[in-house]
Amino acid sequence: MSSLLQLLPFFEAVARLGSFTQAANQLGVTPPAVSQNIQALETRLGVRLFNRTSRSVRLSDEGRLFYQRVAPAMGQIDVAAEDLRTLRGRPSGLLRITLPQLAASLLVIPHLADFQARYPEIQLELFTDDHFSDLVLDSFDAGIRMHAMLQKDMIAVPIDNGQKRVVIAAPGYLAQHGTPQTPQALSDHDCLRYRFPGSGKFEPWYFKQDGAQLTLEVGGSLIFNEDRLIKDAALAGLGITQRFSGTVHRELSSGQLVEVLADYGSDAPGFFLYFPASRHMPLKLRVFIDFMREKRAQQSPFENSLSAH
């Protein structure tokens, strides 16, 4: 019979991933083996830890309470194992980062080959999500978000030199509908809008006008929750949008898109890497932080772009 300690990794993986199949893939076993171990743990504890349907696996109320207690302990076990690996002087193990798709595209993906070449024993898992995650509860090592907005007991470090917002449209759209000369003139245009998946709120558009920041809620018939789709819609001549310059650098250079309202351009603070404040930092996280800082030092302001991709 497996001990309680042997059963916990199966529970933690299913709770975190929400899938027996994904947990099996991560643990290197079969889905039936995961199911059997979960059943053994539930029998041991005398409670149902998961509510299962043909389409989903969700924590029960008892399972959620158990996970809140178990996840930090499992993290400490990982830290202890990392300590032993650190003695060998080579960072290794699974490094889990939560970040928005935009940050992944701008800041991480372009440098992945370099990071893997330097640290081949680190398994880097990128979980793209526009919500703020509870790093400890969700078993993430660190997160990347815009602004230095912190949860309790977190540290944030800047990993880029800021972002520049640009208002863009396809030449064909401007030829048909005209070019706005002021931010207020956008009310006469079809603006391609972004809705935040978590809050359901629309992303405001930001400008500088008469020395002050201006925030506008624009209108339009097309709404998206994916930055890439907004760019595709702009390229198709379906409207005007405001995005970060790095995401449309190539299209601006080629003339597929045109910047408008350049005199009213507004800067954003950039992205920050945040992680739990602790006297002990796993080596795998330390080298990732140093790596991202190194890449930031090599950038000029607003240099981040997807032009090479």
XYZ file of C-alpha atoms in Angstrom:
309
model
C 0.000 0.000 0.000
C 1.336 3.436 -0.929
C 2.095 5.849 1.873
C 0.278 9.154 2.187
C 3.426 10.986 1.070
C 3.623 8.856 -2.080
C 0.015 9.666 -2.978
C 0.284 13.440 -2.570
C 2.118 14.175 -5.863
C -0.800 12.625 -7.777
C -3.295 14.791 -5.895
C -1.242 17.961 -6.324
C -0.797 17.424 -10.075
C -4.500 16.730 -10.756
C -5.584 19.680 -8.585
C -3.179 22.049 -10.328
C -3.768 20.866 -13.894
C -7.457 19.963 -13.624
C -6.910 16.833 -15.695
C -5.995 13.206 -15.028
C -4.415 12.948 -18.484
C -2.243 16.051 -18.082
C -1.229 14.942 -14.595
C -0.263 11.529 -15.977
C 1.845 13.132 -18.715
C 3.670 15.318 -16.211
C 4.253 12.470 -13.757
C 5.271 9.988 -16.439
C 2.547 7.427 -15.664
C -0.745 6.324 -17.226
C -4.102 8.042 -16.516
C -5.465 4.854 -14.867
C -2.493 4.910 -12.491
C -3.330 8.496 -11.533
C -6.986 7.577 -11.005
C -6.075 4.596 -8.828
C -3.796 6.689 -6.636
C -6.432 9.415 -6.245
C -8.980 6.783 -5.226
C -6.490 5.359 -2.735
C -5.943 8.817 -1.247
C -9.683 9.491 -1.002
C -10.141 6.137 0.743
C -7.288 6.985 3.104
C -8.791 10.365 4.004
C -12.422 9.267 3.951
C -13.542 12.173 1.732
C -14.128 12.833 -1.959
C -11.394 15.202 -3.141
C -12.643 15.758 -6.701
C -15.981 16.134 -8.432
C -15.643 14.225 -11.699
C -17.707 14.435 -14.865
C -17.026 13.143 -18.358
C -15.663 16.578 -19.282
C -14.045 18.016 -16.179
C -12.297 17.311 -12.905
C -12.812 19.901 -10.172
C -11.821 20.046 -6.540
C -14.587 19.407 -4.034
C -14.899 21.764 -1.069
C -12.923 19.284 1.037
C -10.393 18.855 -1.756
C -9.920 22.621 -2.071
C -9.254 22.934 1.662
C -6.813 20.022 1.538
C -5.023 21.522 -1.477
C -4.610 24.880 0.276
C -2.735 23.038 3.027
C -0.833 20.600 0.828
C 0.380 22.919 -1.972
C 2.773 24.969 0.223
C 4.139 21.761 1.764
C 4.747 20.266 -1.675
C 6.504 23.466 -2.610
C 8.818 23.066 0.350
C 9.627 19.516 -0.745
C 10.526 20.862 -4.190
C 12.715 23.503 -2.541
C 14.499 20.826 -0.521
C 15.148 18.819 -3.677
C 16.340 21.979 -5.411
C 18.751 22.588 -2.535
C 20.364 19.228 -3.192
C 20.619 19.912 -6.914
C 22.079 23.333 -6.169
C 24.933 21.650 -4.347
C 25.953 20.295 -7.736
C 26.050 23.865 -9.036
C 23.608 23.276 -11.901
C 20.114 24.829 -11.885
C 17.502 22.232 -12.768
C 13.892 21.200 -12.296
C 10.493 22.532 -13.357
C 10.142 26.343 -13.400
C 6.506 27.469 -13.732
C 5.800 31.051 -14.881
C 2.357 32.646 -15.285
C 2.216 35.549 -17.734
C -0.044 37.244 -20.298
C 0.242 36.190 -23.928
C 1.631 39.612 -24.837
C 4.536 39.330 -22.388
C 5.292 35.824 -23.607
C 5.452 37.012 -27.225
C 7.442 40.183 -26.548
C 9.806 39.229 -23.760
C 10.190 35.482 -23.311
C 9.677 33.544 -26.554
C 12.360 35.506 -28.474
C 14.982 34.435 -25.908
C 13.928 30.844 -25.184
C 16.615 29.241 -27.343
C 19.323 31.172 -25.487
C 17.867 30.256 -22.090
C 17.599 26.566 -22.965
C 21.162 26.508 -24.268
C 22.442 27.962 -21.005
C 20.263 25.918 -18.656
C 19.386 22.627 -20.356
C 18.324 20.977 -17.083
C 15.548 23.529 -16.403
C 12.073 22.636 -17.669
C 10.318 25.961 -18.299
C 6.511 25.900 -18.223
C 4.806 29.068 -19.484
C 1.146 29.423 -18.472
C -0.443 32.292 -20.395
C -3.291 33.971 -18.538
C -4.381 37.605 -18.220
C -5.531 37.105 -14.613
C -3.407 37.652 -11.542
C -2.659 34.212 -10.116
C -2.005 33.215 -6.527
C 1.552 32.018 -7.045
C 1.663 29.853 -3.935
C -1.798 28.338 -4.248
C -1.409 27.705 -7.988
C 2.152 26.350 -7.613
C 3.859 28.971 -9.780
C 7.446 30.014 -9.152
C 6.930 33.520 -10.542
C 4.629 35.668 -12.652
C 4.970 38.444 -15.217
C 2.491 41.318 -15.337
C 2.387 44.965 -16.373
C 2.845 47.456 -13.531
C 4.447 46.625 -10.187
C 1.143 45.586 -8.619
C 1.958 43.153 -5.836
C 0.221 40.544 -3.808
C 1.215 40.297 -0.156
C 4.812 39.201 0.466
C 5.811 39.568 -3.197
C 8.781 41.253 -4.861
C 8.641 42.782 -8.362
C 11.576 43.583 -10.653
C 11.326 45.352 -14.045
C 12.221 43.167 -17.027
C 11.785 45.615 -19.890
C 12.328 49.315 -20.522
C 8.723 50.288 -20.996
C 6.231 49.997 -23.800
C 4.993 52.554 -26.319
C 1.332 52.658 -27.305
C 0.558 53.381 -30.956
C -2.740 53.906 -32.772
C -2.707 52.046 -36.067
C -4.846 51.208 -39.075
C -4.459 49.748 -42.542
C -3.928 52.248 -45.388
C -7.109 50.973 -47.040
C -9.206 51.744 -43.968
C -7.808 55.280 -43.734
C -8.376 55.867 -47.454
C -12.022 54.909 -47.041
C -12.810 56.475 -43.668
C -10.273 59.286 -43.297
C -7.499 59.837 -40.759
C -8.405 61.072 -37.257
C -6.507 64.218 -36.262
C -7.290 64.174 -32.524
C -8.141 61.411 -30.026
C -11.677 62.783 -29.776
C -12.138 62.177 -33.515
C -12.001 58.431 -32.844
C -15.699 58.642 -31.996
C -16.298 58.804 -35.756
C -14.345 55.584 -36.384
C -14.785 51.861 -35.879
C -12.307 51.015 -33.117
C -11.130 47.442 -32.578
C -11.525 46.874 -28.852
C -10.048 44.463 -26.309
C -12.120 43.045 -23.455
C -10.288 41.638 -20.422
C -11.386 38.002 -19.959
C -11.346 38.165 -16.170
C -13.121 41.430 -15.380
C -15.124 41.769 -18.584
C -14.024 45.410 -18.801
C -12.831 47.073 -21.980
C -9.209 48.137 -22.248
C -9.071 51.965 -22.209
C -7.064 53.878 -24.787
C -4.404 56.238 -23.448
C -3.070 59.473 -24.930
C -1.052 62.535 -23.992
C -2.865 65.776 -24.737
C -1.902 69.273 -23.578
C 0.713 67.821 -21.245
C -1.725 65.549 -19.410
C -2.739 61.931 -19.766
C -6.069 61.388 -21.477
C -8.011 58.144 -21.061
C -10.731 57.323 -23.576
C -13.397 54.643 -23.771
C -13.754 54.106 -27.510
C -16.564 52.465 -29.448
C -16.648 49.904 -32.211
C -18.510 46.894 -33.547
C -15.693 44.346 -33.122
C -14.506 43.120 -29.716
C -11.681 40.663 -29.003
C -9.866 39.058 -26.078
C -6.771 38.113 -28.070
C -4.141 40.649 -29.149
C -3.200 38.703 -32.264
C -6.773 38.742 -33.555
C -6.952 42.512 -33.125
C -3.858 42.911 -35.272
C -5.304 40.582 -37.915
C -8.518 42.627 -37.966
C -6.540 45.850 -38.373
C -4.551 44.314 -41.237
C -7.838 43.358 -42.883
C -8.918 47.014 -42.810
C -11.722 46.479 -40.313
C -10.912 49.397 -38.033
C -8.433 51.386 -35.948
C -6.773 50.016 -32.833
C -4.239 50.936 -30.158
C -1.545 48.353 -29.423
C 2.009 48.236 -28.126
C 4.510 49.178 -30.815
C 6.501 45.984 -30.318
C 3.604 43.839 -31.481
C 3.213 45.687 -34.803
C 6.784 46.790 -35.537
C 7.110 44.582 -38.611
C 3.756 45.650 -40.066
C 4.547 49.345 -39.533
C 7.954 48.948 -41.191
C 6.430 47.205 -44.209
C 3.616 49.744 -44.574
C 0.882 47.171 -43.979
C -0.196 49.318 -41.044
C 0.124 53.077 -40.551
C 0.483 54.957 -37.275
C -1.961 57.800 -36.667
C -2.218 60.319 -33.817
C 1.543 60.017 -33.265
C 1.641 63.442 -31.583
C -0.636 62.074 -28.863
C 1.395 58.927 -28.174
C 1.418 57.504 -24.644
C 3.958 55.316 -22.881
C 3.211 52.369 -20.593
C 5.326 51.367 -17.584
C 6.358 47.975 -18.929
C 6.381 44.478 -17.490
C 7.557 43.229 -14.109
C 8.568 39.784 -12.905
C 7.137 39.105 -9.469
C 7.853 36.259 -7.055
C 7.451 35.395 -3.357
C 9.699 37.222 -0.907
C 11.777 34.535 0.784
C 15.184 34.139 2.303
C 15.598 31.055 0.152
C 15.301 31.434 -3.618
C 15.614 28.321 -5.798
C 18.591 28.512 -8.115
C 16.379 27.866 -11.149
C 14.384 31.030 -10.343
C 17.489 33.070 -9.568
C 19.057 32.334 -12.959
C 15.764 33.123 -14.746
C 15.531 36.496 -12.998
C 19.154 37.283 -13.843
C 18.596 36.176 -17.443
C 15.589 38.478 -17.888
C 17.478 41.374 -16.309
C 20.354 40.762 -18.700
C 18.022 40.908 -21.688
C 16.512 44.130 -20.350
C 19.981 45.715 -20.081
C 20.560 44.960 -23.762
C 17.405 46.829 -24.824
C 16.927 50.444 -25.732
C 13.673 52.057 -24.539
C 10.688 50.584 -26.414
C 12.980 48.218 -28.314
C 10.858 45.143 -27.575
C 9.378 43.953 -30.824
C 8.319 40.912 -32.754
C 10.133 42.074 -35.871
C 12.401 39.053 -35.888
C 9.534 36.583 -35.750
